[in-house]
Short mmCIF file of C-alpha atoms in Angstrom, two decimals:
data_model
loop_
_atom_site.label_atom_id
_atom_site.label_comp_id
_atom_site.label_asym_id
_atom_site.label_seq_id
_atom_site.Cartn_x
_atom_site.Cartn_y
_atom_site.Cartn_z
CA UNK A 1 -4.54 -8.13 26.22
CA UNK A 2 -1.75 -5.85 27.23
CA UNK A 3 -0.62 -8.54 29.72
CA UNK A 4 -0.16 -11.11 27.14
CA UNK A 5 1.07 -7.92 24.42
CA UNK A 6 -1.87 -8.10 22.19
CA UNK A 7 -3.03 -5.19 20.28
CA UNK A 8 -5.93 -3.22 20.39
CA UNK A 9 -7.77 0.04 19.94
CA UNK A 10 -6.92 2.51 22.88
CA UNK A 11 -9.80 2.45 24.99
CA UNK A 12 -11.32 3.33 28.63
CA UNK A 13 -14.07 2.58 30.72
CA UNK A 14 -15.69 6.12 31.82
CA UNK A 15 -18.03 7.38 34.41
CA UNK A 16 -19.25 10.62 33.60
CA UNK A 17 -19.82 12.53 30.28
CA UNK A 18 -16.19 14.82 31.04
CA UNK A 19 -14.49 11.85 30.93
CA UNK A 20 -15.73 10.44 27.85
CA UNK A 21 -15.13 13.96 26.63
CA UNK A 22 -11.41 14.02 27.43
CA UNK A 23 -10.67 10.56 26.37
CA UNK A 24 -11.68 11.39 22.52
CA UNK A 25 -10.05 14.57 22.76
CA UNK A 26 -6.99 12.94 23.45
CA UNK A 27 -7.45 9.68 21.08
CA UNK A 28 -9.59 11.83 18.31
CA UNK A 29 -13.01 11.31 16.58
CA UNK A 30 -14.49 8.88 15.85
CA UNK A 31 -14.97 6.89 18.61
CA UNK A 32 -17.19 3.75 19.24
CA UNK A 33 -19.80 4.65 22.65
CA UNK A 34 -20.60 1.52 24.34
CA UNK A 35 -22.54 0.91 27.25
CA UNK A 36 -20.95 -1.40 30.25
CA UNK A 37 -23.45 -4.09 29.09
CA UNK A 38 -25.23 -4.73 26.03
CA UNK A 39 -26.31 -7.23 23.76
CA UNK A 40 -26.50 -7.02 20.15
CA UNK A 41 -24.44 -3.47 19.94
CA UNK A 42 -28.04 -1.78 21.45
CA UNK A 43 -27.49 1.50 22.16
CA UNK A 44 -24.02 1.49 20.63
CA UNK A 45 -22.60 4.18 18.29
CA UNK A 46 -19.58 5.69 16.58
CA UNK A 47 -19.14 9.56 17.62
CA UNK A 48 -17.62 11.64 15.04
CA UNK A 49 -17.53 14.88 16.80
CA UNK A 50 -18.32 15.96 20.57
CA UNK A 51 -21.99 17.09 20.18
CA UNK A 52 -22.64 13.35 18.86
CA UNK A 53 -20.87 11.87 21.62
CA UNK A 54 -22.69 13.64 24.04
CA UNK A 55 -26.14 12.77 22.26
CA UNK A 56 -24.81 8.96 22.79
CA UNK A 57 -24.06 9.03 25.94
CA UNK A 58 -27.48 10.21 26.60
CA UNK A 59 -28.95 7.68 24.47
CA UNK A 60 -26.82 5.09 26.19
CA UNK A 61 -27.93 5.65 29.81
CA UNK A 62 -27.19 7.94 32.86
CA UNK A 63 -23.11 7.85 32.89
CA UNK A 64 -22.24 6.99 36.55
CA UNK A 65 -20.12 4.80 38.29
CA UNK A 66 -23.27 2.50 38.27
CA UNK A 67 -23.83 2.64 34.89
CA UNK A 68 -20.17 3.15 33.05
CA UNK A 69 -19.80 3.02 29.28
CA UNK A 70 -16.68 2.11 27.35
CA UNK A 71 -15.47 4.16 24.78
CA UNK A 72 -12.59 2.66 22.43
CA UNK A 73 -10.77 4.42 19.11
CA UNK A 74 -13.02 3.51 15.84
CA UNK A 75 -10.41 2.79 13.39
CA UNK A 76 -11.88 3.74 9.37
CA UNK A 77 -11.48 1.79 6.67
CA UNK A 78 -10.03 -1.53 8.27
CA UNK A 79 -11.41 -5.35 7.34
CA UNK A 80 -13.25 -6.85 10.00
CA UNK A 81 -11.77 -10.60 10.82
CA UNK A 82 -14.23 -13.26 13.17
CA UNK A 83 -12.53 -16.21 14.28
CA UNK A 84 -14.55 -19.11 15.90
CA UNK A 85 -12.70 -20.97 18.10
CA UNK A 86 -12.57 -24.10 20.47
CA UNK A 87 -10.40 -24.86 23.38
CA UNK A 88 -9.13 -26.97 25.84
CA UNK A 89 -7.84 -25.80 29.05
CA UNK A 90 -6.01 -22.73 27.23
CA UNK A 91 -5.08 -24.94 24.28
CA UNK A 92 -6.72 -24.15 20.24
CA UNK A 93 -8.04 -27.49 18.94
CA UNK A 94 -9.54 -25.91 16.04
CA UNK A 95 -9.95 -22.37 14.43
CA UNK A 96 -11.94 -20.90 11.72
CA UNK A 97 -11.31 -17.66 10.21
CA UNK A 98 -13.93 -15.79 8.27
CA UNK A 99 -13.24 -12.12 6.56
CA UNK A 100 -16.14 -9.53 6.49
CA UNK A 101 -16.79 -8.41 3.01
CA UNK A 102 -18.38 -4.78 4.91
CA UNK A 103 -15.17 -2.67 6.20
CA UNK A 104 -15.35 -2.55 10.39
CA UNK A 105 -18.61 -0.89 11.22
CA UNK A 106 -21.24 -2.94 10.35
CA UNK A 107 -22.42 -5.54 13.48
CA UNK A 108 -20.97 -8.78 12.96
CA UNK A 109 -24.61 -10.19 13.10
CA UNK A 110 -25.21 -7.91 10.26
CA UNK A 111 -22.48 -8.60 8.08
CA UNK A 112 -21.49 -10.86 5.12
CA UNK A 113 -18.67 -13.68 6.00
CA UNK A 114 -16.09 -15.25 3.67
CA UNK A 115 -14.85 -18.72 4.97
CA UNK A 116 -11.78 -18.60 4.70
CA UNK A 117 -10.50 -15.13 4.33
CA UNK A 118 -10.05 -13.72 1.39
CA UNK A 119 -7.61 -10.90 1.52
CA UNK A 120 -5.24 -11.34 4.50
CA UNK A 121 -2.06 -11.64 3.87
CA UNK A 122 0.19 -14.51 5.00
CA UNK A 123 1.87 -12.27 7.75
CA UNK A 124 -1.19 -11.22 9.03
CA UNK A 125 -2.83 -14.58 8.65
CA UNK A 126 -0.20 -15.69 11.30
CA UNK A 127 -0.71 -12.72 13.33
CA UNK A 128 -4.74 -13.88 13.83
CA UNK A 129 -3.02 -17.15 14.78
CA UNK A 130 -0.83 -15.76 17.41
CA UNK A 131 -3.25 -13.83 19.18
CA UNK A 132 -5.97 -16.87 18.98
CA UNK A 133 -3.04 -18.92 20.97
CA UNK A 134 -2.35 -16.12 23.01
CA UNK A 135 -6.06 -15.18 24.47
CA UNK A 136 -7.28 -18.76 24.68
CA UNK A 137 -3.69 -19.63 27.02
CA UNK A 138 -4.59 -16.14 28.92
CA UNK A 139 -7.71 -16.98 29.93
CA UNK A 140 -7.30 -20.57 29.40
CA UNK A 141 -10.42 -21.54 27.49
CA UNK A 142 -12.23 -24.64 27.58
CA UNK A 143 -15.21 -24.76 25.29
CA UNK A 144 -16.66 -22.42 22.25
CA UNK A 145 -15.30 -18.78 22.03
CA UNK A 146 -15.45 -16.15 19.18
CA UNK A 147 -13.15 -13.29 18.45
CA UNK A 148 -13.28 -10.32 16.36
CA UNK A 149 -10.55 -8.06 15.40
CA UNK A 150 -9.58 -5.93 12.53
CA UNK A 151 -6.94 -5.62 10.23
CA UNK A 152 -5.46 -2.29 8.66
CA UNK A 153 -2.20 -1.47 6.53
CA UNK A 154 -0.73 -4.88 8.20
CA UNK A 155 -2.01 -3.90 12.00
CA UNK A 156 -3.64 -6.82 13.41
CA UNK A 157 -5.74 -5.43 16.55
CA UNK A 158 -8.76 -7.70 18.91
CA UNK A 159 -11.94 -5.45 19.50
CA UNK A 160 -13.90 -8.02 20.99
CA UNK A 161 -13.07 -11.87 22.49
CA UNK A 162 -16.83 -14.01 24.06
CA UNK A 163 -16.07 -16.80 25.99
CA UNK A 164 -19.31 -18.66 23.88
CA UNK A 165 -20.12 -20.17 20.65
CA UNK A 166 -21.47 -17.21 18.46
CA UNK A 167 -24.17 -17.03 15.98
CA UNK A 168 -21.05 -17.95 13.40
CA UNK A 169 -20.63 -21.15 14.88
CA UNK A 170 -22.91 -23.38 12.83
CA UNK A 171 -21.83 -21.77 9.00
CA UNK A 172 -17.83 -22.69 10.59
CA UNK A 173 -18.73 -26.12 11.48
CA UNK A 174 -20.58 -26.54 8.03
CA UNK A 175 -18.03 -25.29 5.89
CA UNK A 176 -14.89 -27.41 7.50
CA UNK A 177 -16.86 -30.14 8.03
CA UNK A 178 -16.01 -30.40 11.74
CA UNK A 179 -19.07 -30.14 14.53
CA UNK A 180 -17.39 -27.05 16.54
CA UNK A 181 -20.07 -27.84 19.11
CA UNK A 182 -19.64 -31.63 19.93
CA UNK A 183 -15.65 -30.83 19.71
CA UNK A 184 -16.54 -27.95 22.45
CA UNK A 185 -18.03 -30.57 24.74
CA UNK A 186 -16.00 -33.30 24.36
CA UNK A 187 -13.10 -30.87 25.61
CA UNK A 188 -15.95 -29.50 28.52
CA UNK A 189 -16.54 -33.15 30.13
CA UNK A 190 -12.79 -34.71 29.28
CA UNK A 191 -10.26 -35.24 31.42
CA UNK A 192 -8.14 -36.12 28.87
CA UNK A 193 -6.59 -33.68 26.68
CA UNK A 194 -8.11 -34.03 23.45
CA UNK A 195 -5.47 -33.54 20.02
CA UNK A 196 -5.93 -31.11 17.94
CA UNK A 197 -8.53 -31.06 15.16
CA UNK A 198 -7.05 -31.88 11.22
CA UNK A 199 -9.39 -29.99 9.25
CA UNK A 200 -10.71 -32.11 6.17
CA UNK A 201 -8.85 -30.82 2.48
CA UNK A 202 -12.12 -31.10 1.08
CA UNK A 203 -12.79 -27.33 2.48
CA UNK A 204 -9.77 -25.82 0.35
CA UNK A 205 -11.74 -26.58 -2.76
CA UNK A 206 -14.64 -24.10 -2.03
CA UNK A 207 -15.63 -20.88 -0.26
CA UNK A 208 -18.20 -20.38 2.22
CA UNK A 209 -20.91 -17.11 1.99
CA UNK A 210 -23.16 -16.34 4.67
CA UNK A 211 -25.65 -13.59 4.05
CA UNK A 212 -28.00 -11.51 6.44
CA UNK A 213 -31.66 -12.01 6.32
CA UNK A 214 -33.37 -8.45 7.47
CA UNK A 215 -37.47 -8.46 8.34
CA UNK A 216 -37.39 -4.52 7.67
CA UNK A 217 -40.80 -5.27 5.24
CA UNK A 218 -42.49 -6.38 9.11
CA UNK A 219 -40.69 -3.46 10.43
CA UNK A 220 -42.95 -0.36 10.22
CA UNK A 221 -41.06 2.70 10.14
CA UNK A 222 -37.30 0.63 10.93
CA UNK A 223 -34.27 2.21 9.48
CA UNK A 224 -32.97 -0.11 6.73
CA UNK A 225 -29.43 0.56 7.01
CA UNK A 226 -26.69 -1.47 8.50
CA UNK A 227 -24.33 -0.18 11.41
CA UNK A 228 -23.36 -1.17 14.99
CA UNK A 229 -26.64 -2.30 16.59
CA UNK A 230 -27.38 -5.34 14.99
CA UNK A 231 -30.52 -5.70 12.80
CA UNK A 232 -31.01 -8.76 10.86
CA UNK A 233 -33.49 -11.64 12.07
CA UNK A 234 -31.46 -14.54 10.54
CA UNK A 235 -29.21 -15.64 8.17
CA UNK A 236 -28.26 -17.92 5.00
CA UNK A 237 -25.29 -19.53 3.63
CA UNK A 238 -23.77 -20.55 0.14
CA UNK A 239 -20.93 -22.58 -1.41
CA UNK A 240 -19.27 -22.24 -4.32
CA UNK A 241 -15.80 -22.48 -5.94
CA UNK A 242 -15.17 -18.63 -5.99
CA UNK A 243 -15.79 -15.78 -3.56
CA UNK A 244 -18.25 -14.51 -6.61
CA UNK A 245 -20.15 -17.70 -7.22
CA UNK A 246 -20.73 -17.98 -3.30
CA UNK A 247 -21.72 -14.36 -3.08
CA UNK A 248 -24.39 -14.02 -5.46
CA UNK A 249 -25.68 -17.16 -4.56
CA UNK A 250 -26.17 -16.55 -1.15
CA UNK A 251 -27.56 -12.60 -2.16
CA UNK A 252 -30.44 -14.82 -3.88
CA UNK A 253 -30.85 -17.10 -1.22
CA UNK A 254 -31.78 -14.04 1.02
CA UNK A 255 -34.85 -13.60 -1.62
CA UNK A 256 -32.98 -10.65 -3.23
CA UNK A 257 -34.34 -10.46 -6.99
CA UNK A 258 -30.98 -9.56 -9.24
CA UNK A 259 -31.99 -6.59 -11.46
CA UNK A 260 -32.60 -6.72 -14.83
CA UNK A 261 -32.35 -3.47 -16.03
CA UNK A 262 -32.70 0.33 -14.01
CA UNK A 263 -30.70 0.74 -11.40
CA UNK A 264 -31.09 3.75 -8.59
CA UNK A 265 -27.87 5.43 -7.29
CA UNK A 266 -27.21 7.64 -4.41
CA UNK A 267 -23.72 8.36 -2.88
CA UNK A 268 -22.69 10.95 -0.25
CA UNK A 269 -19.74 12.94 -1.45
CA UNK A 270 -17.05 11.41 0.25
CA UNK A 271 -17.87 7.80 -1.18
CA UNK A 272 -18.65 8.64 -4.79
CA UNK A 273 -14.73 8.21 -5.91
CA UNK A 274 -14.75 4.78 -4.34
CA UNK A 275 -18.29 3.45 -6.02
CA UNK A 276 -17.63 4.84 -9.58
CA UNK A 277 -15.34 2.04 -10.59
CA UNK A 278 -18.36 -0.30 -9.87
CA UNK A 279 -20.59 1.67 -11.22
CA UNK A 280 -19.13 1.51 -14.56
CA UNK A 281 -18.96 -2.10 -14.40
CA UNK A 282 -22.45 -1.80 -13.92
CA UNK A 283 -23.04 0.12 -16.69
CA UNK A 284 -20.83 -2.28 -19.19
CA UNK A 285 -22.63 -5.36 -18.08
CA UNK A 286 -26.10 -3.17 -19.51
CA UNK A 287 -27.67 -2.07 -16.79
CA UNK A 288 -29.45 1.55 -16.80
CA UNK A 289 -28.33 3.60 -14.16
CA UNK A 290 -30.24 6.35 -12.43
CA UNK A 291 -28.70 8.75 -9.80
CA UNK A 292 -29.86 10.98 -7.51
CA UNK A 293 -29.22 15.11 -8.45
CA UNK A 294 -25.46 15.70 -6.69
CA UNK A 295 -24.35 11.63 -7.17
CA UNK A 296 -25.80 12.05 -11.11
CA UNK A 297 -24.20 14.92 -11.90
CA UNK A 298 -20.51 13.07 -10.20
CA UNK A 299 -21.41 10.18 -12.58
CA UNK A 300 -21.80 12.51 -15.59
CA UNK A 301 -18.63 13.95 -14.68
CA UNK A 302 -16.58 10.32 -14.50
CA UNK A 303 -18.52 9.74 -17.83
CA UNK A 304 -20.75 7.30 -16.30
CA UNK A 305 -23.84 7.16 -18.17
CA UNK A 306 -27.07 7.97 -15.86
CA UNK A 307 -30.54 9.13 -15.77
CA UNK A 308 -31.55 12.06 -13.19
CA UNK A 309 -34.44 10.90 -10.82
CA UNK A 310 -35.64 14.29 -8.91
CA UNK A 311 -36.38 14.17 -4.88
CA UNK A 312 -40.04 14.23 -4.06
CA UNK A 313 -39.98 17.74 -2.23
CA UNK A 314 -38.40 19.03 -5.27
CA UNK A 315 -41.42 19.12 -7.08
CA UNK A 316 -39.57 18.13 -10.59
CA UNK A 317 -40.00 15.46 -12.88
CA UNK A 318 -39.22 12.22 -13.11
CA UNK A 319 -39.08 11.54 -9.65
CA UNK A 320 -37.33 8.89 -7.41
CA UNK A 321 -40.88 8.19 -5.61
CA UNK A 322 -42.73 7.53 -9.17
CA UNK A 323 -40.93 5.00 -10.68
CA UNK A 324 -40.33 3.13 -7.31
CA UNK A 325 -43.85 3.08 -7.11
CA UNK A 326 -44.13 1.65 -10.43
CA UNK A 327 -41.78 -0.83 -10.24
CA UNK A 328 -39.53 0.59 -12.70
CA UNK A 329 -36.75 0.34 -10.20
CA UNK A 330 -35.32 -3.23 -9.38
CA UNK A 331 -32.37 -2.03 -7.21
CA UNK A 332 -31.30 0.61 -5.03
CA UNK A 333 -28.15 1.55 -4.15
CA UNK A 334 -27.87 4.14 -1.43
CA UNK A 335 -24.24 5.06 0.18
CA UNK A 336 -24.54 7.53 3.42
CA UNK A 337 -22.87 8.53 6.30
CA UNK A 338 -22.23 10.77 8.90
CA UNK A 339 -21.60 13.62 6.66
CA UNK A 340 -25.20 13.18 4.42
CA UNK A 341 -27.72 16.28 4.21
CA UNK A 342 -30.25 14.84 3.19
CA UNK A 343 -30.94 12.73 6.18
CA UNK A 344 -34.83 12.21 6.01
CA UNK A 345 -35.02 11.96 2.33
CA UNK A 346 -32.74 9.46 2.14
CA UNK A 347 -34.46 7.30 4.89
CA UNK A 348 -37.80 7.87 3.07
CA UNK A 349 -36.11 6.66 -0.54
CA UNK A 350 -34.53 3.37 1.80
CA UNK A 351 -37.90 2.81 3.56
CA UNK A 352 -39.83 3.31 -0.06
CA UNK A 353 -37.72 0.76 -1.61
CA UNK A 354 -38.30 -2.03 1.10
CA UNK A 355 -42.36 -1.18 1.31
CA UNK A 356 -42.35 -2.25 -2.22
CA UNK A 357 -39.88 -4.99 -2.54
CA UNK A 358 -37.06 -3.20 -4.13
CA UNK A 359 -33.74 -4.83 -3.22
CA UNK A 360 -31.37 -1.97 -1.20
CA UNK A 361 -27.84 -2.26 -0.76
CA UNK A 362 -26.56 0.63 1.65
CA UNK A 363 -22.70 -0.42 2.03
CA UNK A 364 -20.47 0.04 -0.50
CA UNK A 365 -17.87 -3.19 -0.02
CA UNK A 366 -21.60 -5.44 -0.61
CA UNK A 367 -22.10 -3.36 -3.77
CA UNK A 368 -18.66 -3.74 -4.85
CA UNK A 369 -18.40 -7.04 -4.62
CA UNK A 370 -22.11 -7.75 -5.95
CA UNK A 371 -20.77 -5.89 -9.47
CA UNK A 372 -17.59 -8.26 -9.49
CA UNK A 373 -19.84 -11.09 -9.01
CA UNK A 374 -22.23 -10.78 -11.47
CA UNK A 375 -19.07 -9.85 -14.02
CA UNK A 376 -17.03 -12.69 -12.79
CA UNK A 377 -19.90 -14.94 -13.29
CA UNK A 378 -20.75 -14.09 -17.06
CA UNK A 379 -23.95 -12.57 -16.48
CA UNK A 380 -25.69 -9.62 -18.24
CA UNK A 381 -28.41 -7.71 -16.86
CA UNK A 382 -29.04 -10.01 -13.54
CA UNK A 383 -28.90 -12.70 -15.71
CA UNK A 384 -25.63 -14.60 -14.33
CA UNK A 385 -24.81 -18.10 -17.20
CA UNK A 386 -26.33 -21.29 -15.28
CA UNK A 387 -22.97 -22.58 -16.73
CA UNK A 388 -21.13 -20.03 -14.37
CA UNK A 389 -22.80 -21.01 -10.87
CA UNK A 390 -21.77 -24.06 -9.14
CA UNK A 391 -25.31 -25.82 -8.37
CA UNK A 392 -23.09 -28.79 -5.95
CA UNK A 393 -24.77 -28.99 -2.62
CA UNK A 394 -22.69 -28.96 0.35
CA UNK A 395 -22.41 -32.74 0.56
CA UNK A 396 -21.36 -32.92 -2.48
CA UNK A 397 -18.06 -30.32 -1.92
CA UNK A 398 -17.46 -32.80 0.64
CA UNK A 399 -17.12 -35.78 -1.36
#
């Protein structure tokens, strides 16, 4: 990358736990710990302070020259960009670019895609063009290969180029109507130089959403939250003529049950500004919200109506536990990081919900956008107007 003058998070392959020490001293916290091979982000993790980056590189493996980890500058708050790509002999015949609706974070595997991008601007729409051109004539490409990068306050920057079709591949192909595959090995087994791909018009008229499908129900005792080791088990995909149509289609798809009335809240402090203009949304469209002590007493504050649910341990009534038990909960919405007390409890309320089917939503751009959704598509109460969602089949966008 810095060959070719590409951006990209500082980073530095390190052999022993001093180094990795020094290196985020110098860059600052957070910082993404990744062993020198992995697949799936296993054992990878974002360090916000020394004592968890030690604990990582523990977790990661004995730090040697044998067994190296890189350690790169996690940059907050910035969109998350995959382009799938295919190439011939260093040359793009054909590019899609999908937006993440999670901020950087969340494992690509793991997260929701927009096809095309939603929010990128047209300078930094040319920017992901320029550095596509730029890697696949660096390493001159022939075949499948998938980038990610991320995008913040107009900074375009690569964390991550595979010289393979990804899991991506097949939702790109579908919504541009071109077989990425069977273009990949045409350019494989040509001699020829192959032109570059026109992309049908039809694909202007719609947006593509692929959702995660999680098996956290088969899972005994699995964590269901989203991060940098990828989780989910499979995935869906839905077409409509907005971002919101798409979205909440494909949220159903995954088996998700919209709610049609109570509601669950829990945000960790830092978070809670961000989630309340949602939350009233929420509220407006007549759902009945019910928060957790500290996030209920926020809400009360931002004049957010909401019901106080007591944790189990505190021995008060009503609690979170009964009325997940008794079904009187249809969605949870649970918002934690790095800075969260209650770290058990909250993993017991996430675990709770998916023993007994309650849909859980644990990052905050999903919820966002699933409130916008089910306002932008008339609904009231998980009850979106048939009138509002686009029942055309794929084919059908294509004629």
């Amino acid at each position: 990358c810095d060959s070719v003058g590409i951006d990209q998070p500082e980073w530095q392959l390190l052999t022993s736990p001093e180094e990795a020490t020094a290196f985020c001293d110098k860059v600052g916290y957070p910082c993404l710990v990744r062993p020198s091979y992995v697949l799936s982000g296993a054992a990878m993790n974002v360090a916000y302070s020394e004592d968890e980056l030690k604990g990582y590189l523990l977790e990661a493996a004995t730090v040697s020259k044998e067994h190296p980890v890189v350690v790169s500058k996690f940059i907050e708050g910035a969109r998350e960009i995959d382009v799938d790509a295919v190439a011939q002999r260093g040359r793009v015949l054909i590019k899609a670019v999908s937006e993440h609706v999670e901020n950087a974070g969340v494992h690509s595997g793991d997260a929701t895609l927009m096809l095309p991008a939603q929010t990128l601007t047209e300078a930094e729409k040319a920017e992901v063009d320029k550095i596509t051109a730029k890697l696949a004539d660096a390493l001159k490409i022939t075949g499948p290969f998938n980038m990610q990068l991320i995008v913040k306050d107009g900074t375009v920057k690569v964390i991550e180029c595979n010289l393979r079709a990804s899991r991506s591949c097949p939702f790109s192909s579908k919504v541009l109507g071109v077989n990425f595959i069977e273009l990949a090995t045409r350019a494989m087994m040509s001699e020829e130089d192959i032109p570059e791909v026109e992309v049908p018009t039809h694909s202007d008229a719609y947006i593509g959403v692929k959702a995660p499908m999680f098996s956290f129900q088969r899972l005994k005792g699995a964590d269901p939250s989203l991060g940098v080791e990828m989780a989910s088990t499979g995935e869906v995909a839905c077409f409509g003529p907005t971002k919101y149509d798409a979205f909440l289609k494909a949220m159903m798809a995954t088996t998700m049950k919209l709610p049609k009335n109570n509601i669950l809240v829990s945000i960790q402090d830092l978070l809670r500004e961000k989630a309340i203009p949602s939350l009233k949304k929420l509220h407006k469209l007549g759902y009945t919200l019910y928060g957790t002590e500290k996030t209920a007493a926020y809400m009360q504050e931002q004049g957010v109506p909401v019901t106080l649910l007591h944790y189990k341990e505190s021995g008060q009534e009503p609690c979170i536990d009964d009325y997940i038990y008794r079904g009187e909960i249809e969605l949870v919405l649970m918002f934690s990081n790095q800075f969260s007390q209650r770290v058990l409890t909250n993993y017991a309320i996430r675990r709770l919900a998916v023993d007994y089917g309650v849909p859980l939503i644990t990052n905050i751009e999903v919820a966002q956008l699933f409130a916008d959704s089910l306002e932008a598509t008339g609904g009231v109460r998980g009850e979106p107007s048939g009138d509002e969602l686009d029942v055309r089949s794929l084919h059908e966008w294509y004629e």
